Tab-separated table of C-alpha atoms and ligand atoms in Angstrom:
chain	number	residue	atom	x	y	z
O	1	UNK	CA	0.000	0.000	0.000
O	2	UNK	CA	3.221	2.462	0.941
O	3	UNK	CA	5.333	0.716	-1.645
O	4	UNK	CA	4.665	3.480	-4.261
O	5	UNK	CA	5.194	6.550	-1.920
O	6	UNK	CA	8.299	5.111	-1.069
O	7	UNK	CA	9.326	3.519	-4.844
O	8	UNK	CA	8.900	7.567	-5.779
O	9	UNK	CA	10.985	8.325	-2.607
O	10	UNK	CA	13.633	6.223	-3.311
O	11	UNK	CA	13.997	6.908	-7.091
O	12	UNK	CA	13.720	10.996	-6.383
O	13	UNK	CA	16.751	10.686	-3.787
O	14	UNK	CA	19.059	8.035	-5.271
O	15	UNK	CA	18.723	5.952	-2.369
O	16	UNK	CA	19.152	2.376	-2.324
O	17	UNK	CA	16.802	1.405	0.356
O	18	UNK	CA	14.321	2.581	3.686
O	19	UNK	CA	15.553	1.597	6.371
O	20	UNK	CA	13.697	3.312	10.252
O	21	UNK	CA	15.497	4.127	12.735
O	22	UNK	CA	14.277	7.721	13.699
O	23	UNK	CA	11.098	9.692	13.536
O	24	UNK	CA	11.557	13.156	13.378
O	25	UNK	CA	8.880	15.476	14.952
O	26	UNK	CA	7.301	19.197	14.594
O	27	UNK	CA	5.961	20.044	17.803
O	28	UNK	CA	2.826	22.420	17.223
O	29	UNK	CA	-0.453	20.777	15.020
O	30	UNK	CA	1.403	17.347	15.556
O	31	UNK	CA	2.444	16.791	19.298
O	32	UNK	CA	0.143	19.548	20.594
O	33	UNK	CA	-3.214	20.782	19.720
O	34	UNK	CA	-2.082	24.366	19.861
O	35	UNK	CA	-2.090	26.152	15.995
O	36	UNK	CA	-5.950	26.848	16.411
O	37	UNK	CA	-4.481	29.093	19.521
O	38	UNK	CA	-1.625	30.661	17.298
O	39	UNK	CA	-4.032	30.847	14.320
O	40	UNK	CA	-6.992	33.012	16.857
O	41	UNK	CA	-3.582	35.044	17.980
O	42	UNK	CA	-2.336	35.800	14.608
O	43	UNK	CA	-5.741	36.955	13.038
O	44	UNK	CA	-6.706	38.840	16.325
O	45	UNK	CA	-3.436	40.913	16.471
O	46	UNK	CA	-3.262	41.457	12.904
O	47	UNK	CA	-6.772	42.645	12.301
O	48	UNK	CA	-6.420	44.780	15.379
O	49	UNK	CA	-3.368	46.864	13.771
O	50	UNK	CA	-5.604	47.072	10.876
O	51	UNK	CA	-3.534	44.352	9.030
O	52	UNK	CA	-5.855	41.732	6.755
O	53	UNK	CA	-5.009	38.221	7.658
O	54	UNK	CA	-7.055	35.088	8.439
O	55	UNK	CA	-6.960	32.245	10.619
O	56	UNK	CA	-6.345	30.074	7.663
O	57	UNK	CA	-3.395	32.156	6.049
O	58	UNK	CA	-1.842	31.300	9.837
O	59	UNK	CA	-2.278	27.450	9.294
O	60	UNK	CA	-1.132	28.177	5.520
O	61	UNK	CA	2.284	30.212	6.855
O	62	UNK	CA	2.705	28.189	10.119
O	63	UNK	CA	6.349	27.708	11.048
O	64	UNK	CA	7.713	31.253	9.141
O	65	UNK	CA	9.452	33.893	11.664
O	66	UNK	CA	6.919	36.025	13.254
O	67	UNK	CA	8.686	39.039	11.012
O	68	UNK	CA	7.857	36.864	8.073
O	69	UNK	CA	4.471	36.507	8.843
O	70	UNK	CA	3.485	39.671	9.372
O	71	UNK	CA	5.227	41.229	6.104
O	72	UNK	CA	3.119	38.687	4.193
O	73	UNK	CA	0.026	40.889	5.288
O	74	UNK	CA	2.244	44.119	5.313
O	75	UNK	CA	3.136	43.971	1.896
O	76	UNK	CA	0.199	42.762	0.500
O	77	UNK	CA	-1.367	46.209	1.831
O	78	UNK	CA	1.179	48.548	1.367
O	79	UNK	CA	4.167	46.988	-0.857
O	80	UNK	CA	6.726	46.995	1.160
O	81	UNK	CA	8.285	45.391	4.765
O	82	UNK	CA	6.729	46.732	7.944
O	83	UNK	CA	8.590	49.170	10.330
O	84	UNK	CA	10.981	47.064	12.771
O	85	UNK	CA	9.091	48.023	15.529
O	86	UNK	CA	5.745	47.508	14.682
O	87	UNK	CA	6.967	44.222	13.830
O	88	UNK	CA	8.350	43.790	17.141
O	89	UNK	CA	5.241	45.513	18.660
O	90	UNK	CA	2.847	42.824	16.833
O	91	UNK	CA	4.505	40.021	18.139
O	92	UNK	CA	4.650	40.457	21.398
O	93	UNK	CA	1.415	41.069	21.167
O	94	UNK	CA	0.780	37.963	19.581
O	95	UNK	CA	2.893	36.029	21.758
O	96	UNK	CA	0.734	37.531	24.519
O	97	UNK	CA	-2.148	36.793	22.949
O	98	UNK	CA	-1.355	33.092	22.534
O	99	UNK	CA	-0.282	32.737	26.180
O	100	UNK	CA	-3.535	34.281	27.604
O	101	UNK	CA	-5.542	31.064	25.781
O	102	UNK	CA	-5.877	27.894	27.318
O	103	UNK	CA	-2.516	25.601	27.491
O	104	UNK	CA	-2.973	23.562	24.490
O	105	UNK	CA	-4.055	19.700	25.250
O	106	UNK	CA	-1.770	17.093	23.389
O	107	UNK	CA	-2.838	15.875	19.968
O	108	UNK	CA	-5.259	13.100	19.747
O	109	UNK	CA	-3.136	10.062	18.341
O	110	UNK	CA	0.108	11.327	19.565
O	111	UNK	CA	1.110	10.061	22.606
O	112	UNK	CA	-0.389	6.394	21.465
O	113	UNK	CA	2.226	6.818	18.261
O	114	UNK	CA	5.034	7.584	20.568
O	115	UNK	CA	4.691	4.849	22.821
O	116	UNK	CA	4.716	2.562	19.379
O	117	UNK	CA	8.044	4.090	18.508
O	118	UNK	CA	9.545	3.371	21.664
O	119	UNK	CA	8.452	0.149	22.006
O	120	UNK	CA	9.713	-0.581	18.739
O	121	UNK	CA	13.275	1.052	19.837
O	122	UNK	CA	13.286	3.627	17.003
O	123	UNK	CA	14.763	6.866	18.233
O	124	UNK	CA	11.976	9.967	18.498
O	125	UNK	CA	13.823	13.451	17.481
O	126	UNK	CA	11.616	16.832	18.053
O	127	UNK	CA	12.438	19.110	14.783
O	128	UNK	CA	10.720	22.816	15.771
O	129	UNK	CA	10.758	26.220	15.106
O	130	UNK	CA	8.998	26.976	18.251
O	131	UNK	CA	11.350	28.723	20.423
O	132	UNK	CA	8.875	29.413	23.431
O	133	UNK	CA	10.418	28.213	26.553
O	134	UNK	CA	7.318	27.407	27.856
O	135	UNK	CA	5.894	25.286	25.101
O	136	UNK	CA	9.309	23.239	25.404
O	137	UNK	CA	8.569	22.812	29.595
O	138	UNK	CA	4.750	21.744	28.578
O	139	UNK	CA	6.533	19.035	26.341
O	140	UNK	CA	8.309	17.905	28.965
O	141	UNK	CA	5.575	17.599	30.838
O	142	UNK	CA	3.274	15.866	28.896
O	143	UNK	CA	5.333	13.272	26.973
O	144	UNK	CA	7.915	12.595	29.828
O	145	UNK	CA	10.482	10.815	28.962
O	146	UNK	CA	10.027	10.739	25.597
O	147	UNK	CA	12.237	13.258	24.066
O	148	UNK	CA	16.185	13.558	25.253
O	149	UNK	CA	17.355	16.873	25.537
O	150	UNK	CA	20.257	16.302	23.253
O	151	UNK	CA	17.813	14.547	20.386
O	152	UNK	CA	15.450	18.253	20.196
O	153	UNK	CA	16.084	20.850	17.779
O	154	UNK	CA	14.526	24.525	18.406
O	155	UNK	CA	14.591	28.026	17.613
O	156	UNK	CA	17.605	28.398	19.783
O	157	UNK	CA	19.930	25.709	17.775
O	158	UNK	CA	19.411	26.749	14.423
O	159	UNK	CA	20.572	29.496	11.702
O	160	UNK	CA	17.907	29.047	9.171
O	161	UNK	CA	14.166	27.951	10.047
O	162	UNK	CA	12.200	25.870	8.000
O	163	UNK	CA	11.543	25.665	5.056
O	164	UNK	CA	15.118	25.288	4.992
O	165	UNK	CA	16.289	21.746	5.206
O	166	UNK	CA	18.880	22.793	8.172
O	167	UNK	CA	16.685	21.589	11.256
O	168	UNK	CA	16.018	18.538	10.219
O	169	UNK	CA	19.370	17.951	8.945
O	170	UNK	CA	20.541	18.657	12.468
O	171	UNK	CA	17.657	16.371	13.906
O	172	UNK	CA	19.409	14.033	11.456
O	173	UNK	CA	22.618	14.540	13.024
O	174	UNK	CA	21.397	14.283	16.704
O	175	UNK	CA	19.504	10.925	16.112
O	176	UNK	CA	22.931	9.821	14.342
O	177	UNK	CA	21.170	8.541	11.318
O	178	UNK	CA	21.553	8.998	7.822
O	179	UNK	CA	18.407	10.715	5.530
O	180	UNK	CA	17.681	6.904	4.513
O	181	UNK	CA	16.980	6.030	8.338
O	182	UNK	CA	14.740	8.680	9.125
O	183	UNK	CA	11.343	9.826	8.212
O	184	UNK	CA	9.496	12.954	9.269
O	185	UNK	CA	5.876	13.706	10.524
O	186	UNK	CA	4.692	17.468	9.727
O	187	UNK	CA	1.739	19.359	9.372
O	188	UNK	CA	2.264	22.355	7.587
O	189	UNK	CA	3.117	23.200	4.403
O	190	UNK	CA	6.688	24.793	5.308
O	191	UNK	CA	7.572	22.124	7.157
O	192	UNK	CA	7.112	19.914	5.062
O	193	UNK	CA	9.373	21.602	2.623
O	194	UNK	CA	12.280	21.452	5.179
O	195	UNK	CA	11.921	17.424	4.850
O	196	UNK	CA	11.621	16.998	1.826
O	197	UNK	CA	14.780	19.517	0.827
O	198	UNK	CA	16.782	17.561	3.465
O	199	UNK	CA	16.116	14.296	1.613
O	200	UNK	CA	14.036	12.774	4.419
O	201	UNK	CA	10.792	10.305	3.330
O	202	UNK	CA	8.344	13.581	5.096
O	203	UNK	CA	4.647	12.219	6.134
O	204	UNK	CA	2.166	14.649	6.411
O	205	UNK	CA	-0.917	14.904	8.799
O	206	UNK	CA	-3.223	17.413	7.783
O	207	UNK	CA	-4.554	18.429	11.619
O	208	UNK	CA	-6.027	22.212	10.452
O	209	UNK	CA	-7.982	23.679	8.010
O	210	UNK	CA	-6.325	22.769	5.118
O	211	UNK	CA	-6.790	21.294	1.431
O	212	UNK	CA	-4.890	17.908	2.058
O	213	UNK	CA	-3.312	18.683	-1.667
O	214	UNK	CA	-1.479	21.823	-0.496
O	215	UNK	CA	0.494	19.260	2.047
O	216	UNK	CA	1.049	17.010	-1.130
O	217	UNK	CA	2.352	19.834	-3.323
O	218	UNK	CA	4.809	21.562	-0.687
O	219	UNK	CA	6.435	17.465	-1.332
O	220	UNK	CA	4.681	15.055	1.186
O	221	UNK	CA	5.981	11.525	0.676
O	222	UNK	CA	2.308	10.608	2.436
O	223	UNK	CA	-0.569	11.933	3.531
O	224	UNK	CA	-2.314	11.463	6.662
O	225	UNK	CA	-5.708	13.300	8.068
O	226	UNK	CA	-4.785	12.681	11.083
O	227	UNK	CA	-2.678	11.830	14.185
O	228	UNK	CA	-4.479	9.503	14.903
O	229	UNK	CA	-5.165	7.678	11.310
O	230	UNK	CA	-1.238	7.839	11.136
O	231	UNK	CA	-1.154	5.776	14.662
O	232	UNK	CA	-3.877	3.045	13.699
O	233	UNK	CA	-1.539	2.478	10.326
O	234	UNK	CA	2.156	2.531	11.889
O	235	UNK	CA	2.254	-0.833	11.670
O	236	UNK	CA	2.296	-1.468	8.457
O	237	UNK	CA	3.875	1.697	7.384
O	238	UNK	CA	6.713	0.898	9.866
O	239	UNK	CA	7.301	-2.529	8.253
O	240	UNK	CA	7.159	-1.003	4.899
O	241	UNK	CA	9.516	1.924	5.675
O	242	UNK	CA	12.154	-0.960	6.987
O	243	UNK	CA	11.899	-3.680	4.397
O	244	UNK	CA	15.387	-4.154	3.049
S	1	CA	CA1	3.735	22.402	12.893
């Protein structure tokens, strides 16, 4: 059932063979339930600076710098970047925004995929752009044990975000396994560009808004509509992604 995904993997990199040894995770829309809280941030902040931008644009642009973001709606109003303070000013107040919601619950599916991956001794790696201190304590907290401190990859370790290929490279690096070993689980668009440029077999699960075929386009190896449709078919997608 995988064997064409990964037949079009395979022939696209030059790689001889799949063969799992580490999974290699975004953090927000696939560990935690939290873009709908980023998405109501972004849109409320925006619009209240008199800035167009919707709740989906946020799901479409999630994982781009918080200056990034919010030139996408600059320019599109006024054809150039924004001032370097309003930018600053904006996202605090989005970061402010986002804190005042509720702590975001962990994604259904998740936690029942993790343990999976344990048990079956393949290393977990957290990839994300997220540099929120706070977010990275709640991780801690709710999948303890789970991820080592020296196999994450944040905001803090990295030059270029995604959709660069460097974070997952370096969650490459810190697993200790080659492109061919790994595969990635993403939910947005830009993320899944950083997989795919860093020649890693990138699953999608489509856990917002989107059109499933954006996720496909931006280079997903597989596509998923869920967390938890991903977990019921590990299994077999496991066995398939380590068949020699
Ligand atoms: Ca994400």
């Amino acid at each position: 059932m995988y064997q064409e995904a990964i037949n079009n993997y395979l022939k696209r990199t030059g790689q001889e063979a799949l063969r799992l040894r580490a999974v290699l995770f975004d953090m927000d829309g696939v560990l935690f339930d939290s873009m709908p809280y980023h998405a109501d941030a972004w849109a409320e902040v925006m619009n209240r600076h008199g800035l167009r931008f919707t709740r989906e644009e946020a799901f479409l642009h999630e994982g781009r710098t918080g200056a990034a973001t919010i030139n996408i709606a600059y320019n599109r109003q006024y054809g150039h970047d924004a001032p370097p303070e309003l930018i600053e000013q904006i996202y605090a107040e989005k970061s402010a925004a986002f804190a005042s919601r509720p702590e975001p619950g962990r994604m259904p599916g998740a936690p029942e995929l993790l343990r999976k991956i344990q048990a079956q001794d393949l290393v977990p790696v957290l990839v994300t752009g997220s540099g929120q201190r706070t977010l990275l304590d709640h991780l801690a907290h709710h999948y303890p044990g789970v991820f080592a401190p020296e196999r994450m990859v944040t905001a803090f370790d990295v030059k270029h975000g995604k959709p660069d290929p460097e974070p997952y490279l370096m969650g490459l690096q810190k697993a200790g396994v080659r492109a061919n070993e790994a595969v990635v689980v993403e939910n947005a668009p830009i993320g899944v560009q950083a997989g795919h440029a860093a020649g890693i077999f990138t699953i999608a699960v489509n856990t917002g808004p989107l059109d499933g075929q954006v996720l496909l386009n931006a280079g997903a190896d597989l596509l998923f509509p869920s967390m938890q449709a991903l977990c019921e078919n590990w299994e077999e997608l496991s066995r398939s992604l380590s068949a020699v």
